[in-house]
Coordinates of C-alpha atoms in Angstrom, one line a residue:
M1 CA 10.5 43.4 0.9
R2 CA 7.9 41.3 2.7
L3 CA 5.1 43.6 3.9
Q4 CA 3.1 43.0 7.1
H5 CA -0.4 41.8 6.2
R6 CA -2.2 42.8 9.3
H7 CA -6.0 43.1 8.7
S8 CA -6.9 46.8 8.6
G9 CA -9.9 46.9 6.4
S10 CA -12.9 45.0 5.0
D11 CA -12.6 42.6 2.2
S12 CA -15.7 42.6 0.3
E13 CA -15.0 39.3 -1.4
N14 CA -13.8 37.2 1.5
H15 CA -14.8 38.6 4.9
I16 CA -18.0 37.9 6.6
D17 CA -18.5 40.1 9.6
R18 CA -19.9 39.2 13.0
R19 CA -23.3 40.7 12.6
Q20 CA -23.8 39.3 9.1
W21 CA -22.6 36.0 10.4
L22 CA -25.4 35.8 13.1
S23 CA -28.0 37.0 10.7
T24 CA -27.0 34.2 8.2
L25 CA -27.0 31.6 10.8
G26 CA -30.3 32.6 12.4
A27 CA -31.5 31.5 15.7
V28 CA -30.2 28.0 15.5
G29 CA -26.6 29.2 15.4
V30 CA -26.4 32.0 17.8
A31 CA -26.0 30.0 21.1
T32 CA -23.3 27.9 19.6
L33 CA -21.3 30.9 18.4
A34 CA -21.6 33.0 21.6
G35 CA -18.2 34.2 22.4
C36 CA -16.9 34.5 18.8
S37 CA -17.2 38.2 18.7
D38 CA -14.7 40.2 16.6
R39 CA -14.9 43.1 19.2
D40 CA -13.6 43.7 22.6
D41 CA -15.8 44.5 25.6
N42 CA -16.0 48.2 24.5
G43 CA -17.4 47.4 21.0
N44 CA -14.0 48.1 19.3
T45 CA -13.0 46.0 16.3
G46 CA -10.4 43.3 17.0
R47 CA -8.0 41.6 14.5
T48 CA -10.6 39.8 12.6
G49 CA -13.0 42.8 12.3
S50 CA -13.1 45.8 9.9
A51 CA -14.3 49.4 9.7
E52 CA -17.7 48.1 8.7
D53 CA -17.9 45.9 11.7
A54 CA -17.1 48.7 14.1
E55 CA -19.8 50.9 12.5
S56 CA -22.5 48.1 12.7
A57 CA -21.7 47.2 16.2
G58 CA -23.7 50.2 17.5
G59 CA -20.9 51.5 19.8
A60 CA -19.9 50.4 23.2
G61 CA -22.0 47.8 25.0
G62 CA -23.4 46.5 21.7
T63 CA -25.2 43.1 21.6
D64 CA -22.3 41.4 20.0
A65 CA -19.7 42.4 22.7
V66 CA -19.0 39.0 24.2
A67 CA -15.5 38.2 25.5
V68 CA -13.6 35.2 23.8
D69 CA -13.7 32.2 26.0
A70 CA -11.9 28.9 25.4
G71 CA -14.3 26.4 23.8
T72 CA -16.7 28.8 22.2
F73 CA -15.9 28.0 18.6
P74 CA -18.1 27.4 15.6
R75 CA -18.6 23.6 15.6
F76 CA -19.5 23.1 11.9
G77 CA -20.7 19.7 11.0
V78 CA -22.6 18.8 14.2
D79 CA -25.9 19.6 15.9
D80 CA -27.3 23.0 14.9
L81 CA -24.3 23.8 12.7
Y82 CA -25.0 20.9 10.3
G83 CA -27.6 20.6 7.6
E84 CA -28.9 21.7 4.3
E85 CA -30.6 24.8 5.4
L86 CA -27.6 26.3 7.1
A87 CA -25.2 25.2 4.4
R88 CA -27.3 26.8 1.7
D89 CA -27.7 30.0 3.7
L90 CA -23.9 30.3 4.1
A91 CA -23.4 29.6 0.4
R92 CA -25.9 32.4 -0.5
R93 CA -23.9 34.6 1.8
A94 CA -20.8 33.8 -0.2
F95 CA -22.5 34.4 -3.6
E96 CA -23.6 37.9 -2.4
R97 CA -19.9 38.8 -2.1
S98 CA -19.0 37.3 -5.6
E99 CA -19.1 39.0 -8.8
Y100 CA -20.4 35.8 -10.5
D101 CA -24.1 34.8 -10.3
Y102 CA -24.1 31.4 -8.6
G103 CA -27.2 30.2 -7.0
F104 CA -29.7 27.4 -6.4
A105 CA -32.2 26.1 -8.9
G106 CA -34.4 23.1 -8.3
G107 CA -32.3 21.9 -5.4
D108 CA -29.0 22.1 -7.4
L109 CA -26.2 24.6 -7.0
V110 CA -26.0 26.1 -10.5
T111 CA -23.3 28.2 -12.3
P112 CA -24.0 31.6 -13.9
E113 CA -24.9 29.7 -17.0
G114 CA -27.5 27.7 -15.2
E115 CA -25.6 24.3 -15.2
Q116 CA -25.3 22.2 -12.1
V117 CA -22.0 22.7 -10.3
T118 CA -19.8 19.6 -11.0
L119 CA -16.5 19.1 -9.1
D120 CA -14.0 16.3 -8.5
I121 CA -12.7 15.1 -5.2
Y122 CA -9.4 13.1 -5.2
Y123 CA -8.7 10.3 -2.7
R124 CA -5.7 8.1 -2.2
A125 CA -6.1 5.0 -4.3
E126 CA -4.1 2.7 -2.0
R127 CA -6.1 3.6 1.2
E128 CA -9.6 2.3 1.7
P129 CA -10.6 5.0 4.4
S130 CA -9.6 7.7 2.0
R131 CA -12.0 6.3 -0.7
L132 CA -14.8 5.9 1.7
T133 CA -14.3 9.4 3.1
A134 CA -14.3 11.0 -0.4
E135 CA -17.6 9.0 -1.3
F136 CA -19.2 10.2 2.0
V137 CA -18.3 13.8 1.3
S138 CA -19.5 13.6 -2.2
E139 CA -22.9 12.4 -1.0
E140 CA -23.1 15.1 1.7
L141 CA -22.3 17.8 -0.7
G142 CA -24.8 16.5 -3.2
D143 CA -27.7 16.2 -0.6
N144 CA -26.9 19.5 1.3
L145 CA -25.5 21.8 -1.3
G146 CA -26.8 20.3 -4.6
I147 CA -23.2 19.8 -6.0
D148 CA -22.5 16.9 -8.3
V149 CA -19.2 15.5 -6.9
A150 CA -17.1 12.8 -8.7
A151 CA -14.7 10.8 -6.5
E152 CA -11.4 10.1 -8.3
A153 CA -8.6 7.7 -7.2
V154 CA -5.1 8.8 -7.5
D155 CA -1.8 7.5 -6.4
G156 CA -0.4 9.5 -3.4
T157 CA 3.0 10.1 -4.8
R158 CA 1.6 11.3 -8.2
F159 CA -0.8 13.5 -6.4
N160 CA 2.0 15.1 -4.4
N161 CA 4.2 15.7 -7.4
E162 CA 1.7 16.8 -10.0
Y163 CA -1.2 18.4 -8.0
W164 CA 0.0 19.2 -4.6
T165 CA 3.3 20.9 -5.3
A166 CA 4.6 23.5 -7.9
E167 CA 7.8 25.2 -8.9
P168 CA 8.7 27.8 -6.3
T169 CA 8.0 31.1 -8.3
G170 CA 7.3 33.8 -5.7
G171 CA 5.5 37.1 -6.7
A172 CA 3.0 39.4 -5.0
D173 CA -0.6 39.7 -4.5
T174 CA -3.2 42.0 -2.8
V175 CA -4.3 40.4 0.5
N176 CA -6.8 42.3 2.8
G177 CA -6.1 45.5 0.9
E178 CA -2.3 45.3 1.2
E179 CA 0.4 44.1 -1.3
V180 CA 2.1 40.9 0.1
E181 CA 5.3 39.3 -1.4
W182 CA 6.1 35.7 -1.3
A183 CA 9.7 36.2 -0.5
N184 CA 10.6 32.5 0.4
P185 CA 8.5 30.3 -1.9
T186 CA 8.5 26.6 -1.4
P187 CA 7.1 23.7 -3.5
Q188 CA 4.2 23.6 -1.1
N189 CA 3.7 27.3 -1.1
P190 CA 5.1 28.3 -4.5
G191 CA 3.6 31.8 -4.7
P192 CA 0.3 33.7 -4.9
R193 CA -2.9 32.0 -6.0
S194 CA -1.9 32.6 -9.8
V195 CA 1.0 30.1 -9.2
T196 CA -0.4 26.6 -9.7
S197 CA 0.6 23.0 -9.8
T198 CA 0.9 21.1 -13.1
E199 CA -2.5 19.3 -12.9
P200 CA -5.8 21.3 -11.8
W201 CA -7.9 19.9 -9.0
D202 CA -11.0 20.9 -7.1
M203 CA -11.1 19.0 -3.7
S204 CA -8.9 16.4 -2.0
V205 CA -8.8 14.0 0.9
V206 CA -5.5 12.6 -0.2
F207 CA -3.4 14.1 2.6
G208 CA -4.0 14.8 6.2
L209 CA -2.0 17.4 8.2
N210 CA -0.1 17.2 11.4
A211 CA -1.7 19.2 14.2
H212 CA 1.5 19.4 16.2
P213 CA -0.4 18.9 19.5
H214 CA 3.0 19.2 21.6
N215 CA 3.9 22.4 19.8
P216 CA 1.0 24.4 18.2
L217 CA 3.5 27.1 17.3
A218 CA 4.5 24.9 14.3
N219 CA 1.0 25.5 12.9
E220 CA 2.2 28.8 11.6
M221 CA 3.7 26.8 8.7
F222 CA 0.0 26.2 7.5
F223 CA -1.8 29.5 8.2
D224 CA 0.5 32.6 7.5
G225 CA -0.2 32.9 3.8
A226 CA 2.9 34.2 2.0
D227 CA 5.3 33.3 4.9
S228 CA 4.0 29.9 5.6
H229 CA 6.1 26.9 4.5
Y230 CA 3.0 24.8 3.6
N231 CA 0.2 26.3 1.6
P232 CA -0.6 24.2 -1.6
V233 CA -4.3 25.3 -1.4
G234 CA -3.5 29.0 -1.7
Y235 CA -5.2 30.1 1.6
Y236 CA -5.1 33.8 2.4
P237 CA -5.8 34.3 6.2
Q238 CA -8.4 37.0 6.9
F239 CA -6.9 37.5 10.4
D240 CA -3.5 38.6 11.6
A241 CA -1.9 35.1 11.7
Q242 CA 1.6 36.4 11.8
G243 CA 0.9 38.8 14.6
L244 CA -0.9 36.3 16.8
F245 CA 1.7 33.6 16.4
E246 CA 4.4 36.2 17.2
E247 CA 2.5 37.0 20.5
A248 CA 2.3 33.3 21.3
R249 CA 6.0 33.0 20.8
R250 CA 6.6 35.9 23.3
A251 CA 4.5 34.1 26.0
S252 CA 6.5 33.8 29.2
D253 CA 4.8 30.6 30.5
R254 CA 2.5 27.8 29.3
D255 CA -0.7 29.5 30.6
E256 CA 0.1 32.5 28.5
L257 CA 0.6 30.3 25.5
R258 CA -2.7 28.5 26.0
E259 CA -4.4 31.8 26.2
A260 CA -2.7 33.0 23.0
F261 CA -3.8 30.0 21.0
V262 CA -7.4 30.5 21.9
E263 CA -7.7 33.4 19.5
I264 CA -5.7 31.7 16.8
F265 CA -7.8 28.5 16.8
E266 CA -11.0 30.6 17.0
N267 CA -10.0 32.3 13.8
I268 CA -9.0 29.0 12.1
A269 CA -12.3 27.3 13.3
R270 CA -14.2 30.3 11.7
E271 CA -12.2 30.6 8.4
Q272 CA -11.8 26.9 7.6
P273 CA -8.7 27.2 5.6
Y274 CA -8.8 23.5 5.3
V275 CA -12.4 22.0 6.0
T276 CA -11.7 20.2 9.2
L277 CA -13.4 16.7 9.7
L278 CA -11.8 14.5 12.4
F279 CA -8.8 13.0 14.1
S280 CA -8.8 9.2 13.7
D281 CA -7.2 6.7 16.1
G282 CA -4.4 4.5 15.2
L283 CA -5.3 0.9 15.9
V284 CA -2.6 -1.5 16.9
G285 CA -3.1 -5.2 17.8
Y286 CA -0.7 -6.6 20.4
N287 CA 0.2 -10.0 21.8
P288 CA -2.3 -10.2 24.8
D289 CA 0.5 -11.4 27.1
L290 CA 2.6 -8.2 26.4
E291 CA 2.8 -5.8 29.3
G292 CA 3.4 -2.1 28.5
P293 CA 1.3 -0.8 25.5
I294 CA -1.1 2.0 26.5
E295 CA -3.9 4.0 24.6
D296 CA -1.9 7.2 24.6
F297 CA -0.1 9.4 22.1
S298 CA 3.1 8.5 24.0
N299 CA 2.6 4.7 23.6
G300 CA 5.9 3.1 23.2
W301 CA 8.1 5.7 24.9
D302 CA 9.1 3.3 27.6
L303 CA 9.7 0.2 25.3
P304 CA 12.8 -1.0 27.3
A305 CA 10.4 -1.8 30.3
W306 CA 7.8 -3.8 28.2
H307 CA 7.8 -7.5 28.8
E308 CA 5.8 -10.7 28.3
G309 CA 4.7 -12.5 31.3
E310 CA 7.1 -12.1 34.2
P311 CA 9.4 -9.1 34.0
T312 CA 12.4 -11.0 33.3
V313 CA 14.8 -11.0 30.3
S314 CA 13.5 -13.5 27.9
G315 CA 11.9 -14.0 24.4
S316 CA 11.6 -11.7 21.5
Y317 CA 9.7 -8.6 20.6
D318 CA 8.5 -8.9 16.9
T319 CA 6.7 -6.3 14.9
V320 CA 5.3 -6.6 11.4
T321 CA 5.0 -3.5 9.0
P322 CA 4.1 -3.0 5.4
E323 CA 6.8 -0.4 4.8
R324 CA 10.3 -1.1 3.5
F325 CA 13.3 0.9 4.8
A326 CA 14.9 3.1 2.2
T327 CA 17.8 3.8 4.5
L328 CA 18.8 3.3 8.1
N329 CA 21.3 6.2 8.1
P330 CA 20.2 8.4 10.9
L331 CA 21.4 11.6 9.2
F332 CA 19.2 11.2 6.2
N333 CA 16.2 9.1 7.1
A334 CA 12.9 11.0 7.0
E335 CA 10.5 8.0 7.1
N336 CA 8.6 7.1 10.3
G337 CA 8.9 3.3 9.7
A338 CA 12.8 3.6 9.3
G339 CA 13.0 5.8 12.3
I340 CA 11.4 3.1 14.4
A341 CA 13.9 0.6 13.1
I342 CA 16.7 3.0 13.9
G343 CA 15.3 3.6 17.3
R344 CA 15.5 -0.1 18.3
A345 CA 19.3 0.4 18.3
L346 CA 20.0 4.1 18.8
D347 CA 18.2 6.5 21.0
R348 CA 17.8 10.2 20.4
G349 CA 18.1 13.1 22.9
Y350 CA 14.8 12.9 24.6
T351 CA 11.1 11.7 24.5
F352 CA 7.8 12.4 26.1
D353 CA 6.3 10.2 28.8
E354 CA 2.8 8.9 29.4
N355 CA 1.9 12.4 30.8
R356 CA 3.3 14.0 27.6
E357 CA 6.1 15.6 29.7
Y358 CA 9.7 15.9 28.5
F359 CA 11.8 12.9 29.5
P360 CA 15.6 13.1 29.1
L361 CA 17.3 10.2 27.3
L362 CA 20.8 11.2 26.0
Y363 CA 20.6 14.6 27.4
D364 CA 18.5 16.9 29.6
M365 CA 17.5 20.5 28.3
S366 CA 16.8 23.7 30.4
T367 CA 16.1 27.3 29.9
E368 CA 15.1 30.4 31.7
E369 CA 13.3 32.4 29.1
G370 CA 13.2 30.2 26.1
E371 CA 16.0 31.8 24.0
T372 CA 19.2 30.1 25.2
W373 CA 18.8 26.4 26.0
T374 CA 21.4 24.4 27.9
F375 CA 22.0 20.7 26.9
D376 CA 23.5 18.5 29.6
V377 CA 24.8 15.3 28.2
R378 CA 24.8 12.1 30.3
E379 CA 28.3 11.0 31.1
N380 CA 27.7 7.3 30.7
L381 CA 27.3 7.3 27.0
R382 CA 29.7 5.3 24.8
F383 CA 30.1 4.7 21.1
S384 CA 31.3 1.4 19.8
E385 CA 35.1 1.2 19.5
P386 CA 37.2 3.0 18.3
Y387 CA 35.1 6.1 18.9
G388 CA 34.9 6.0 22.8
Q389 CA 32.8 8.3 25.0
V390 CA 30.1 10.5 23.7
T391 CA 30.7 14.2 24.7
A392 CA 29.1 17.6 24.0
G393 CA 31.7 18.0 21.3
D394 CA 30.1 15.2 19.1
F395 CA 26.8 17.0 19.2
V396 CA 28.2 20.5 18.5
Y397 CA 30.3 19.2 15.6
L398 CA 27.3 17.4 14.2
V399 CA 25.2 20.5 14.2
R400 CA 27.7 23.1 13.0
E401 CA 29.5 21.0 10.4
I402 CA 26.7 18.8 9.0
H403 CA 23.2 19.9 9.9
Q404 CA 24.1 23.6 9.3
A405 CA 26.2 23.0 6.3
D406 CA 25.0 23.8 2.8
W407 CA 26.7 20.8 1.3
A408 CA 25.0 18.3 3.5
P409 CA 21.1 18.8 3.5
T410 CA 20.2 16.3 6.3
A411 CA 16.8 15.4 7.5
A412 CA 17.5 17.6 10.5
S413 CA 18.9 20.6 8.7
G414 CA 15.9 22.9 8.7
G415 CA 15.4 22.6 12.5
W416 CA 18.9 24.2 13.1
D417 CA 18.7 27.2 10.8
G418 CA 19.7 30.4 12.6
V419 CA 20.7 28.5 15.8
E420 CA 23.9 29.3 17.4
V421 CA 25.5 26.4 19.1
E422 CA 28.4 26.6 21.5
Q423 CA 30.2 24.0 23.7
T424 CA 30.4 25.1 27.3
G425 CA 31.9 22.0 28.9
E426 CA 33.0 18.4 28.1
F427 CA 29.4 17.2 28.6
Q428 CA 27.5 20.6 28.1
F429 CA 26.6 22.9 25.2
E430 CA 24.3 25.8 24.6
A431 CA 22.0 26.6 21.7
T432 CA 20.7 30.2 21.3
L433 CA 17.6 30.7 19.2
E434 CA 16.9 33.7 17.0
S435 CA 13.7 34.3 19.1
S436 CA 12.4 32.9 22.3
N437 CA 10.6 29.6 22.1
L438 CA 9.3 27.9 25.4
L439 CA 8.1 24.9 23.4
W440 CA 11.4 24.3 21.5
P441 CA 11.8 20.8 22.7
R442 CA 8.3 20.0 21.6
T443 CA 9.0 21.0 18.1
R444 CA 11.3 18.0 18.0
D445 CA 14.0 20.2 16.2
P446 CA 16.5 19.8 19.1
L447 CA 16.3 15.9 18.9
L448 CA 19.8 14.8 17.9
Y449 CA 21.2 11.4 17.2
P450 CA 24.7 10.8 18.7
I451 CA 27.1 10.5 15.8
P452 CA 30.9 10.1 16.3
R453 CA 32.9 13.1 15.1
D454 CA 35.8 10.9 14.1
L455 CA 33.4 8.8 11.8
V456 CA 32.0 11.8 9.9
E457 CA 35.0 14.2 9.9
P458 CA 36.5 12.8 6.6
Y459 CA 33.3 13.4 4.7
V460 CA 33.1 17.1 6.2
R461 CA 36.6 17.9 5.1
A462 CA 35.7 16.6 1.6
E463 CA 32.2 18.0 1.6
D464 CA 31.3 14.5 0.3
V465 CA 27.4 14.1 0.9
E466 CA 27.1 11.1 -1.2
G467 CA 29.9 9.3 0.7
L468 CA 28.2 10.3 4.0
K469 CA 24.8 8.9 2.8
R470 CA 26.5 5.5 1.7
D471 CA 28.8 5.0 4.7
E472 CA 28.3 1.4 5.8
E473 CA 28.9 2.2 9.6
L474 CA 26.1 4.7 9.4
L475 CA 23.8 2.6 7.3
E476 CA 24.2 -0.5 9.4
L477 CA 24.4 1.3 12.8
R478 CA 27.7 -0.3 13.7
F479 CA 28.8 2.7 15.9
T480 CA 25.9 2.6 18.4
G481 CA 27.8 1.2 21.4
N482 CA 25.5 1.3 24.5
L483 CA 23.2 4.0 23.1
G484 CA 20.3 1.8 22.2
A485 CA 18.2 -0.9 23.8
F486 CA 19.2 -3.4 21.1
E487 CA 22.0 -4.1 18.6
L488 CA 21.2 -4.4 15.0
T489 CA 22.5 -7.7 13.7
E490 CA 21.0 -7.8 10.2
W491 CA 19.2 -5.4 7.8
N492 CA 17.6 -7.4 5.0
R493 CA 16.9 -4.6 2.5
G494 CA 13.6 -6.0 1.4
S495 CA 12.4 -7.9 4.5
G496 CA 13.2 -6.0 7.6
T497 CA 15.6 -5.9 10.6
E498 CA 16.8 -8.2 13.3
Y499 CA 18.3 -7.2 16.8
V500 CA 19.8 -8.8 19.9
R501 CA 19.6 -7.3 23.4
N502 CA 22.3 -4.7 24.3
D503 CA 23.6 -5.9 27.6
E504 CA 25.4 -2.4 28.1
Y505 CA 22.3 -0.2 27.5
Y506 CA 23.0 3.1 29.3
L507 CA 19.4 3.6 30.4
R508 CA 19.9 0.9 33.1
D509 CA 22.2 3.3 34.9
I510 CA 19.9 6.4 35.2
D511 CA 17.7 7.6 38.1
E512 CA 14.6 8.6 36.1
G513 CA 11.9 6.5 34.6
P514 CA 10.2 3.2 35.5
D515 CA 12.0 0.8 37.9
L516 CA 12.2 -1.7 35.1
F517 CA 14.5 0.5 33.1
S518 CA 17.2 -0.9 35.4
E519 CA 16.7 -4.3 33.8
G520 CA 15.9 -3.2 30.3
P521 CA 15.3 -4.1 27.7
L522 CA 13.4 -7.3 28.9
F523 CA 13.7 -9.2 25.6
E524 CA 16.6 -11.2 24.4
E525 CA 15.9 -10.3 20.7
A526 CA 13.7 -8.2 18.6
S527 CA 12.6 -7.9 14.9
I528 CA 10.8 -5.8 12.4
S529 CA 9.4 -7.7 9.5
V530 CA 8.3 -6.1 6.3
V531 CA 5.1 -7.9 5.0
P532 CA 3.2 -6.0 2.2
K533 CA 0.1 -8.0 2.3
Q534 CA -2.5 -7.0 5.0
A535 CA -3.9 -10.6 5.3
S536 CA -0.4 -12.0 5.9
R537 CA 0.3 -9.3 8.6
L538 CA -3.0 -10.0 10.4
G539 CA -2.6 -13.7 10.1
A540 CA 0.9 -13.5 11.8
L541 CA -0.7 -11.6 14.8
K542 CA -3.6 -14.2 15.2
A543 CA -1.1 -17.1 15.0
G544 CA 1.0 -15.6 17.7
E545 CA 4.0 -15.0 15.2
A546 CA 4.0 -11.3 15.8
D547 CA 3.7 -9.1 18.9
S548 CA 2.6 -5.9 17.1
V549 CA 0.6 -5.2 13.9
A550 CA -1.5 -2.3 12.8
I551 CA -5.3 -3.1 12.6
P552 CA -7.5 -1.6 9.8
S553 CA -10.5 0.2 11.2
D554 CA -13.0 -2.1 9.4
R555 CA -11.5 -5.0 11.2
Y556 CA -11.5 -3.4 14.6
G557 CA -14.6 -5.2 15.9
S558 CA -13.7 -8.7 15.1
Y559 CA -10.0 -8.2 16.5
D560 CA -11.3 -6.4 19.7
E561 CA -13.4 -9.5 20.5
D562 CA -10.5 -11.9 19.9
E563 CA -9.0 -13.1 23.1
N564 CA -5.7 -13.8 21.2
V565 CA -5.3 -10.1 20.4
A566 CA -5.2 -7.0 22.5
V567 CA -6.2 -3.9 20.5
R568 CA -5.1 -0.5 21.5
R569 CA -6.7 2.8 20.2
V570 CA -3.8 5.1 20.0
P571 CA -4.5 8.7 19.5
T572 CA -2.8 10.5 16.5
P573 CA -2.1 14.1 15.7
Y574 CA -3.3 13.8 12.1
N575 CA -6.2 15.9 10.8
T576 CA -8.4 14.3 8.3
V577 CA -9.4 17.4 6.2
L578 CA -11.2 18.3 3.0
S579 CA -8.6 20.4 1.1
V580 CA -10.2 22.8 -1.3
N581 CA -8.1 24.4 -4.1
Q582 CA -8.1 28.2 -3.7
R583 CA -5.5 28.7 -6.4
A584 CA -6.1 29.7 -10.0
N585 CA -6.6 26.1 -11.1
G586 CA -9.2 25.2 -8.6
W587 CA -13.0 25.2 -9.0
S588 CA -13.5 23.7 -12.4
A589 CA -17.2 24.3 -12.5
G590 CA -17.2 27.9 -13.8
P591 CA -16.0 31.4 -13.4
G592 CA -14.6 32.7 -10.2
N593 CA -13.6 30.4 -7.3
P594 CA -16.1 30.3 -4.4
F595 CA -13.5 28.3 -2.4
R596 CA -11.7 31.5 -1.8
L597 CA -14.8 32.9 0.1
V598 CA -14.8 32.3 3.9
P599 CA -18.6 31.7 4.0
F600 CA -18.5 29.1 1.2
R601 CA -15.9 27.1 3.0
Q602 CA -18.1 27.3 6.1
A603 CA -21.0 26.1 4.0
L604 CA -18.9 23.0 2.8
A605 CA -18.1 22.4 6.6
A606 CA -21.7 22.7 7.6
A607 CA -22.8 20.3 4.9
I608 CA -20.7 17.4 6.0
S609 CA -21.9 15.6 9.1
K610 CA -18.8 14.8 11.3
R611 CA -20.7 12.2 13.3
G612 CA -22.0 10.5 10.3
L613 CA -18.5 10.3 8.7
I614 CA -17.1 9.1 12.1
D615 CA -19.8 6.4 12.6
G616 CA -20.2 5.3 8.9
V617 CA -16.6 5.3 7.7
Y618 CA -14.4 5.2 10.8
R619 CA -16.6 2.8 12.9
G620 CA -16.6 5.4 15.8
L621 CA -12.9 5.2 16.0
A622 CA -12.3 9.0 15.7
E623 CA -13.2 12.3 17.3
P624 CA -14.5 15.4 15.5
N625 CA -12.1 18.2 14.7
F626 CA -13.1 21.9 15.2
T627 CA -10.1 23.6 16.6
W628 CA -7.0 22.1 14.8
Q629 CA -5.9 20.4 18.0
P630 CA -7.0 17.0 19.2
R631 CA -8.9 17.1 22.5
W632 CA -6.1 15.3 24.4
S633 CA -3.5 18.2 23.5
E634 CA -3.0 20.6 26.5
F635 CA -3.5 23.4 23.9
S636 CA -7.0 22.4 22.7
P637 CA -9.5 25.0 23.7
A638 CA -12.5 22.7 22.9
D639 CA -15.1 22.3 25.7
D640 CA -17.3 19.3 26.2

């Protein structure tokens, strides 16, 4: 049985209370942390406090009784919350709570045996920013905490398979004084801290994590300890993560949601489950004559209205990528690059516009309270012959018989677990969730490709998943009718895809969107070319042989000044974080594992200059991360 792990008592090993926090920080940190109180206005202990906190508060009206306010979060790594003195003070606070005698000697952080603490940090061998980030972090931890850090290169796939995941084992452990069971272990959260990966590791900058800025409810997958889907580092929350996310799910409107997330992100900023560093921009170089690209997370949502020169149908839109496509089967693809290639010829249900608002493509979605959602399918959608008109029945069959079937684990299967789907009309169906979720479209779970029932029905009857994966009509997108801006004409397995304009594109007959949708797409042809060598990709852009190519951050300046290239800084949702291994095979320096101690993770965060990292490694093309949400998210509680 899964026990609730609400915080009900002090944790002498992991919890640092509010009064001790301010004492540790001293005068330099008090102003920055105003508003981070664990108590309400009456001096009562809140979710993150303990019996010790209530006793030390001095009763109602205590000096720490400050209401939580959006933006008042510890901003580790900048200004007064960065530097050697603060980092070492926080580390000492952690060691006071440890049974092992770590400390400082001659400027070095030393083990109980008196040896300097030596740790490894892994970075992704194939990515230069990952190496530079690891080297910067190593220097900062050496200068400010006296740790000898060795940066080690590793292949990303190997790190995932041997260091980052483990056999799901389950089990139980004591968290905040209560026994907690890992009832649904996954490879990324295989069980308690005693369950470890094959290879030991200390720290890593190999992987970033998605902040889910459209839908922060999805962040629960990182922070709910035993119940989270994703917890390779073995983080045990010291706040009631499950309870706070449940409150957020029960919110009746967006304002309530934003208010609920303030407390969640305050706790995450305080506990540093992953040591947050930054959000980097994506850099894309475009043909300067191309009209359409914008510096926004929704860049590309209106591709059918993009054009070169006058807004008339002409020319070709050509992009270059380093990534080959393993499959173009819409049911089984889980790769972003292949998703873009599929998307040239086949729309999904909806997108988000430049204001990050829901925009209906194949269907509109509506709800009253977030539990039952109505899908209204456009009536001008057609598959290729012989499959005919797209109806609600095609979507309902797809969900019930494939996405929710045990024999066919598709890329979308997880998003439809526990959802009841019912057709209510020829062009309408309903989906009822297990619990209310006002942000359901923003989870992207209800994004469906249109797939003809008659095409997949033989595979469903035979429960033939391998046949479904290999079906040529699915792999080569032969069924797409008027459902995409272009028609796929060729997929060269190693070199890319080629398309021609879809003269029957349904989007020309809708009332929403830019006026140019009525003419779109405005290119006669399109292509996506796979070019592994970076120099060749960039050369194609400068020579005018490509319209869109990713730009490495170290080349930003030269391309930004090149009149033959228009460079766009496109915000991304991905956190660059320092992951610290809180499991039993973390912390190779000696006994115990200080990574498990909240104030030690705070010490790491205080030792790393976010501005130094952004300026020195990312050329200023990033923003600091404090609250797990980028500043452009409507749910970011960060102030200026």
